[in-house]
CSV table of C-alpha atoms in Angstrom, one decimal:
chain,number,residue,atom,x,y,z
M,1,UNK,CA,20.4,-18.9,-6.6
M,2,UNK,CA,18.4,-15.7,-6.2
M,3,UNK,CA,14.7,-16.1,-5.5
M,4,UNK,CA,11.6,-14.2,-4.4
M,5,UNK,CA,9.0,-15.9,-2.2
M,6,UNK,CA,5.5,-14.5,-2.3
M,7,UNK,CA,2.6,-15.2,0.2
M,8,UNK,CA,-0.2,-16.0,0.2
M,9,UNK,CA,-0.8,-17.8,-3.0
M,10,UNK,CA,-4.5,-17.0,-2.7
M,11,UNK,CA,-6.2,-14.3,-0.7
M,12,UNK,CA,-9.9,-13.8,-0.3
M,13,UNK,CA,-11.2,-10.6,1.3
M,14,UNK,CA,-14.5,-8.9,1.8
M,15,UNK,CA,-15.2,-5.9,-0.4
M,16,UNK,CA,-14.1,-2.8,1.4
M,17,UNK,CA,-11.5,-4.6,3.6
M,18,UNK,CA,-7.8,-4.3,3.2
M,19,UNK,CA,-5.5,-6.9,1.5
M,20,UNK,CA,-1.8,-7.4,2.1
M,21,UNK,CA,0.6,-9.5,0.0
M,22,UNK,CA,4.1,-10.1,1.2
M,23,UNK,CA,7.3,-10.9,-0.6
M,24,UNK,CA,10.8,-11.9,0.5
M,25,UNK,CA,13.9,-11.6,-1.7
M,26,UNK,CA,17.3,-13.2,-1.3
M,27,UNK,CA,19.7,-10.9,-3.3
M,28,UNK,CA,20.9,-8.1,-1.0
M,29,UNK,CA,22.0,-6.2,-4.1
M,30,UNK,CA,18.3,-5.9,-5.4
M,31,UNK,CA,17.4,-2.2,-5.5
M,32,UNK,CA,14.1,-2.1,-7.4
M,33,UNK,CA,10.8,-3.8,-6.5
M,34,UNK,CA,7.8,-3.5,-8.8
M,35,UNK,CA,4.4,-5.0,-8.4
M,36,UNK,CA,2.3,-6.1,-11.4
M,37,UNK,CA,-1.4,-6.9,-11.7
M,38,UNK,CA,-2.7,-9.4,-14.1
M,39,UNK,CA,-6.4,-9.4,-14.7
M,40,UNK,CA,-8.0,-12.5,-16.2
M,41,UNK,CA,-7.0,-13.0,-19.8
M,42,UNK,CA,-4.8,-9.9,-19.8
M,43,UNK,CA,-1.1,-9.1,-19.7
M,44,UNK,CA,0.6,-8.2,-16.4
M,45,UNK,CA,0.8,-4.4,-15.9
M,46,UNK,CA,2.8,-2.3,-13.5
M,47,UNK,CA,0.8,-0.9,-10.6
M,48,UNK,CA,3.4,0.4,-8.3
M,49,UNK,CA,7.1,0.2,-7.6
M,50,UNK,CA,9.6,1.1,-5.0
M,51,UNK,CA,13.4,1.6,-4.9
M,52,UNK,CA,15.7,0.7,-2.2
M,53,UNK,CA,16.3,4.2,-0.9
M,54,UNK,CA,12.6,4.6,0.0
M,55,UNK,CA,10.7,2.8,2.8
M,56,UNK,CA,7.2,3.4,1.6
M,57,UNK,CA,5.3,4.6,-1.4
M,58,UNK,CA,1.6,5.3,-1.8
M,59,UNK,CA,-0.7,5.8,-4.8
M,60,UNK,CA,-4.3,6.3,-3.8
M,61,UNK,CA,-5.5,2.9,-2.4
M,62,UNK,CA,-2.3,1.1,-3.1
M,63,UNK,CA,0.9,1.3,-1.0
M,64,UNK,CA,4.1,-0.6,-0.9
M,65,UNK,CA,6.5,-0.9,2.0
M,66,UNK,CA,10.1,-2.1,1.9
M,67,UNK,CA,12.3,-3.4,4.8
M,68,UNK,CA,15.8,-3.7,3.4
M,69,UNK,CA,17.2,-5.2,6.6
M,70,UNK,CA,14.7,-8.0,6.6
M,71,UNK,CA,14.7,-8.2,2.8
M,72,UNK,CA,10.9,-8.1,2.5
M,73,UNK,CA,8.4,-5.9,0.8
M,74,UNK,CA,4.6,-5.8,0.9
M,75,UNK,CA,1.7,-4.6,-1.2
M,76,UNK,CA,-1.2,-3.0,0.7
M,77,UNK,CA,-4.6,-2.4,-0.9
M,78,UNK,CA,-7.2,-0.5,1.1
M,79,UNK,CA,-10.9,-0.3,0.6
M,80,UNK,CA,-10.8,-3.2,-1.9
M,81,UNK,CA,-13.2,-3.2,-4.8
M,82,UNK,CA,-14.3,-5.9,-7.2
M,83,UNK,CA,-12.0,-4.6,-9.9
M,84,UNK,CA,-9.0,-5.4,-7.6
M,85,UNK,CA,-9.6,-9.1,-8.2
M,86,UNK,CA,-6.6,-10.3,-10.2
M,87,UNK,CA,-3.3,-12.1,-9.8
M,88,UNK,CA,-0.6,-9.9,-8.3
M,89,UNK,CA,3.1,-10.5,-8.9
M,90,UNK,CA,6.0,-9.0,-7.0
M,91,UNK,CA,9.5,-8.9,-8.4
M,92,UNK,CA,13.0,-7.9,-7.4
M,93,UNK,CA,15.8,-6.6,-9.6
M,94,UNK,CA,19.0,-8.7,-10.1
M,95,UNK,CA,21.9,-7.4,-12.2
M,96,UNK,CA,21.4,-4.6,-14.6
M,97,UNK,CA,18.3,-5.8,-16.5
M,98,UNK,CA,16.6,-8.7,-14.9
M,99,UNK,CA,13.8,-9.2,-12.5
M,100,UNK,CA,13.1,-12.2,-10.4
M,101,UNK,CA,9.4,-12.9,-10.0
M,102,UNK,CA,7.3,-14.1,-7.1
M,103,UNK,CA,4.9,-17.0,-7.8
M,104,UNK,CA,1.9,-14.7,-7.8
M,105,UNK,CA,-1.1,-14.1,-5.5
M,106,UNK,CA,-4.6,-14.6,-6.6
M,107,UNK,CA,-6.7,-11.9,-4.9
M,108,UNK,CA,-10.4,-12.6,-4.7
M,109,UNK,CA,-12.8,-9.8,-3.6
M,110,UNK,CA,-16.0,-11.1,-2.1
M,111,UNK,CA,-19.1,-9.0,-2.6
V,1,UNK,CA,-0.8,1.9,-28.2
V,2,UNK,CA,0.1,-1.8,-28.2
V,3,UNK,CA,3.9,-2.0,-27.4
V,4,UNK,CA,4.6,-5.8,-27.3
V,5,UNK,CA,2.7,-8.0,-29.6
V,6,UNK,CA,2.7,-11.8,-29.7
V,7,UNK,CA,1.7,-13.4,-32.9
V,8,UNK,CA,-1.1,-15.6,-31.6
V,9,UNK,CA,-3.4,-15.6,-28.6
V,10,UNK,CA,-4.2,-19.3,-28.9
V,11,UNK,CA,-2.4,-22.2,-30.6
V,12,UNK,CA,-3.1,-25.9,-30.8
V,13,UNK,CA,-0.2,-28.1,-32.0
V,14,UNK,CA,0.5,-31.8,-32.2
V,15,UNK,CA,3.1,-33.6,-30.3
V,16,UNK,CA,6.4,-33.6,-32.2
V,17,UNK,CA,5.6,-30.5,-34.2
V,18,UNK,CA,8.1,-27.6,-34.4
V,19,UNK,CA,6.4,-24.5,-33.0
V,20,UNK,CA,7.3,-20.9,-33.4
V,21,UNK,CA,6.1,-18.2,-31.1
V,22,UNK,CA,6.8,-14.7,-32.3
V,23,UNK,CA,7.1,-11.5,-30.2
V,24,UNK,CA,7.6,-8.0,-31.6
V,25,UNK,CA,8.1,-4.8,-29.7
V,26,UNK,CA,8.1,-1.2,-31.0
V,27,UNK,CA,9.9,0.6,-28.3
V,28,UNK,CA,13.5,-0.1,-29.4
V,29,UNK,CA,14.1,-2.1,-26.2
V,30,UNK,CA,17.4,-4.0,-26.0
V,31,UNK,CA,16.2,-6.6,-23.6
V,32,UNK,CA,13.6,-9.2,-24.4
V,33,UNK,CA,12.3,-12.2,-22.4
V,34,UNK,CA,10.3,-15.3,-22.8
V,35,UNK,CA,8.4,-16.6,-19.8
V,36,UNK,CA,6.2,-19.6,-19.2
V,37,UNK,CA,3.2,-19.0,-16.8
V,38,UNK,CA,1.6,-22.0,-15.0
V,39,UNK,CA,-0.8,-21.9,-12.1
V,40,UNK,CA,1.0,-21.7,-8.8
V,41,UNK,CA,4.4,-21.4,-10.4
V,42,UNK,CA,4.4,-17.8,-11.4
V,43,UNK,CA,6.6,-16.6,-14.3
V,44,UNK,CA,9.4,-18.9,-15.1
V,45,UNK,CA,12.1,-17.5,-17.4
V,46,UNK,CA,12.9,-19.6,-20.4
V,47,UNK,CA,15.3,-17.5,-22.4
V,48,UNK,CA,16.3,-13.8,-22.6
V,49,UNK,CA,18.2,-11.6,-24.9
V,50,UNK,CA,20.0,-8.4,-24.2
V,51,UNK,CA,21.0,-7.6,-27.8
V,52,UNK,CA,20.5,-8.7,-31.4
V,53,UNK,CA,21.9,-12.2,-31.9
V,54,UNK,CA,22.6,-12.6,-28.2
V,55,UNK,CA,20.7,-15.1,-26.0
V,56,UNK,CA,21.0,-16.4,-22.5
V,57,UNK,CA,19.3,-19.4,-20.9
V,58,UNK,CA,16.9,-18.8,-18.2
V,59,UNK,CA,15.7,-21.2,-15.5
V,60,UNK,CA,13.9,-23.7,-17.8
V,61,UNK,CA,15.4,-23.7,-21.3
V,62,UNK,CA,15.2,-27.4,-21.9
V,63,UNK,CA,13.1,-28.2,-25.0
V,64,UNK,CA,13.2,-24.5,-26.2
V,65,UNK,CA,15.4,-22.4,-28.3
V,66,UNK,CA,15.2,-18.7,-29.4
V,67,UNK,CA,16.2,-16.4,-32.2
V,68,UNK,CA,16.8,-12.7,-32.2
V,69,UNK,CA,17.8,-11.6,-35.7
V,70,UNK,CA,16.4,-8.1,-35.4
V,71,UNK,CA,16.1,-5.9,-32.3
V,72,UNK,CA,12.4,-5.7,-32.4
V,73,UNK,CA,11.7,-9.5,-32.8
V,74,UNK,CA,12.3,-12.3,-30.4
V,75,UNK,CA,11.1,-15.8,-31.3
V,76,UNK,CA,10.6,-18.8,-29.1
V,77,UNK,CA,11.0,-22.2,-30.8
V,78,UNK,CA,9.8,-25.5,-29.5
V,79,UNK,CA,11.9,-27.9,-31.4
V,80,UNK,CA,9.6,-30.9,-30.9
V,81,UNK,CA,6.5,-30.0,-29.0
V,82,UNK,CA,5.4,-32.2,-26.1
V,83,UNK,CA,2.3,-32.2,-24.0
V,84,UNK,CA,4.2,-30.9,-20.9
V,85,UNK,CA,4.8,-27.7,-22.9
V,86,UNK,CA,1.1,-26.9,-22.8
V,87,UNK,CA,1.1,-23.6,-21.1
V,88,UNK,CA,0.7,-19.8,-21.3
V,89,UNK,CA,3.7,-18.1,-22.8
V,90,UNK,CA,4.5,-14.5,-22.1
V,91,UNK,CA,6.9,-12.3,-23.9
V,92,UNK,CA,8.3,-9.1,-22.3
V,93,UNK,CA,10.7,-6.4,-23.3
V,94,UNK,CA,12.5,-3.9,-21.1
V,95,UNK,CA,14.7,-0.9,-21.0
V,96,UNK,CA,16.3,-0.5,-17.6
V,97,UNK,CA,13.3,-0.8,-15.2
V,98,UNK,CA,10.6,-0.2,-17.7
V,99,UNK,CA,8.9,-3.5,-18.6
V,100,UNK,CA,6.1,-4.3,-20.9
V,101,UNK,CA,4.4,-7.6,-21.5
V,102,UNK,CA,2.7,-9.1,-24.5
V,103,UNK,CA,-0.8,-10.4,-24.2
V,104,UNK,CA,0.3,-14.0,-24.0
V,105,UNK,CA,0.0,-17.1,-26.1
V,106,UNK,CA,-1.9,-20.0,-24.7
V,107,UNK,CA,-0.4,-23.1,-26.3
V,108,UNK,CA,-2.0,-26.5,-26.2
V,109,UNK,CA,0.0,-29.5,-27.3
V,110,UNK,CA,-2.2,-32.5,-28.1
């Protein structure tokens, strides 16, 4: 069946450095790829998304890139700050109303 | 402006009890989902519903059932709670690509 693989499961970076989280999806029909951030004890919230007709999207320190040929997409966070510490989930659309989720990446920002 | 509300943040239940987890959304979304979240396993889909009285099994439906009598409410039922159902349960609702999550219910079965 369809799946999304997400790596790494844990990522520890020095404050101020960049962080990159990668996801690979299996369904070639997927056309929508959101990223969610879940802070400790809180609900997941959308931080950025990208559609299949776009290769890259940027929002301040956050960017997402998509390679449809290779079926992978990545989240890039630059100039990391303590408030970036959280679990990040990628997802890929399947069918008309479902998302398949990655297993999550715990991002730790070291002071 | 809370959009998806789960009835409890924390629950402790005994093995064998019937457990109801309630989820209500105020956005008139047609699609609602129940996920289970465990460390290292991400979000695993238990059941989803795309309309009132409609339900579909997700990836891990065993031991669970659901009810959707009204559009705004989607209930997850553990027919006979077991210790391996101790977990964080997340409800979500969506309309097309717009998704919102509830705050989660941490269920402990003892």
